[in-house]
Coordinates of C-alpha atoms in Angstrom, one line a residue:
M105 CA -28.8 -12.9 19.6
N106 CA -25.0 -12.0 19.9
T107 CA -23.1 -15.2 18.0
T108 CA -19.6 -14.4 19.3
P109 CA -18.6 -16.7 21.1
T110 CA -17.3 -16.3 25.1
P111 CA -13.4 -16.3 25.8
D112 CA -14.3 -20.1 27.2
Q113 CA -16.3 -21.0 23.9
A114 CA -13.3 -19.6 21.9
R115 CA -11.0 -21.7 24.3
A116 CA -12.8 -24.4 23.9
L117 CA -12.9 -24.9 19.8
L118 CA -9.0 -23.8 19.6
A119 CA -8.5 -26.7 22.2
D120 CA -9.8 -29.1 19.5
P121 CA -7.7 -31.0 17.4
N122 CA -10.5 -31.3 15.2
L123 CA -11.3 -28.1 14.8
T124 CA -12.2 -27.0 11.2
W125 CA -13.4 -24.0 9.9
E126 CA -16.9 -25.1 9.5
D127 CA -16.9 -25.8 13.0
V128 CA -16.7 -21.6 13.6
P129 CA -19.8 -19.6 13.4
A130 CA -20.7 -18.4 11.1
D131 CA -20.4 -14.9 10.7
Q132 CA -17.1 -15.1 11.5
A133 CA -14.7 -14.6 9.2
P134 CA -13.3 -17.2 7.3
P135 CA -9.3 -17.6 7.2
P136 CA -7.8 -15.9 3.6
A137 CA -8.1 -17.5 0.8
E138 CA -4.4 -18.5 -0.4
S139 CA -4.7 -16.7 -3.9
E140 CA -5.5 -13.6 -1.6
A141 CA -2.2 -11.6 -0.5
V142 CA -2.2 -11.0 3.3
M143 CA -2.6 -7.4 4.0
V144 CA -0.2 -5.5 6.6
V145 CA -2.2 -2.5 8.5
K146 CA 0.0 0.6 8.9
S147 CA -1.2 3.7 10.3
L148 CA -0.9 7.0 7.9
R149 CA -0.6 10.6 9.3
L150 CA -2.1 13.2 6.2
P151 CA -3.0 17.3 6.7
P152 CA -7.4 17.1 5.9
E153 CA -6.2 18.5 2.3
M154 CA -4.2 15.8 1.3
D155 CA -6.5 13.6 2.3
A156 CA -8.6 15.1 0.5
Q157 CA -6.8 14.9 -3.0
V158 CA -5.9 11.7 -2.5
Q159 CA -9.5 10.8 -2.1
A160 CA -10.1 12.3 -4.6
E161 CA -8.2 11.2 -6.8
A162 CA -9.1 7.4 -5.9
D163 CA -12.8 8.4 -6.2
A164 CA -11.7 9.9 -10.2
R165 CA -9.9 6.7 -10.8
G166 CA -12.6 4.4 -9.4
V167 CA -10.4 2.3 -6.8
A168 CA -10.0 2.8 -3.0
W169 CA -8.1 4.9 -1.0
S170 CA -5.4 2.1 -0.3
E171 CA -5.2 0.8 -3.2
L172 CA -4.2 3.9 -5.0
I173 CA -1.4 4.8 -2.3
R174 CA -0.2 1.0 -2.7
N175 CA -0.1 1.4 -6.8
W176 CA 1.8 4.7 -5.6
I177 CA 4.2 3.3 -3.0
T178 CA 4.1 0.5 -6.3
S179 CA 5.7 3.1 -8.5
A180 CA 7.9 4.9 -6.4
L181 CA 9.7 1.6 -5.5
A182 CA 9.9 0.4 -8.4
D183 CA 11.4 4.0 -9.5
L184 CA 14.2 3.6 -6.9
A185 CA 15.1 0.0 -8.1
D186 CA 16.1 1.5 -11.2
D187 CA 18.0 4.6 -10.1
Q188 CA 21.5 4.5 -10.8
P189 CA 23.1 7.3 -8.5
I190 CA 25.7 9.4 -10.0
S191 CA 27.5 11.4 -7.8
R192 CA 27.4 16.0 -7.8
A193 CA 30.5 16.2 -9.2
D194 CA 29.6 13.6 -12.3
A195 CA 26.2 15.4 -12.7
M196 CA 28.3 19.0 -12.8
R197 CA 30.1 17.3 -15.1
A198 CA 27.9 16.3 -17.3
L199 CA 25.8 19.8 -17.8
A200 CA 29.0 22.1 -18.1
S201 CA 29.9 19.7 -21.5
L202 CA 26.4 20.4 -22.5
H203 CA 25.9 23.4 -25.3
P204 CA 23.9 26.0 -25.0
V205 CA 21.1 26.3 -27.2
D206 CA 20.2 29.0 -29.5
R207 CA 17.1 30.0 -29.0
H208 CA 17.3 31.7 -32.3
T209 CA 17.8 29.1 -34.3
A210 CA 15.7 25.9 -32.4

């Protein structure tokens, strides 16, 4: 038995100003609870080998593929927020001021 409402039934439900989720058929998903974060779905294209590596890492950590990707993105964004870029000239001056390490005494 199909419990999916027809378009006319859906319009009638939505037109009812007293509509509550209790009026929606039980097999229809309720809205997320206020404590649940709303997620945006994005498409990502990966080579099959990379996808397999990511999936293997997610499996090893016991998390979902998407959770692992979210964790990596969160980490990368945090690194970027703490990053203090310097000019190439400043980097070259800093490197030039370093003294060579005497490998025989180190």
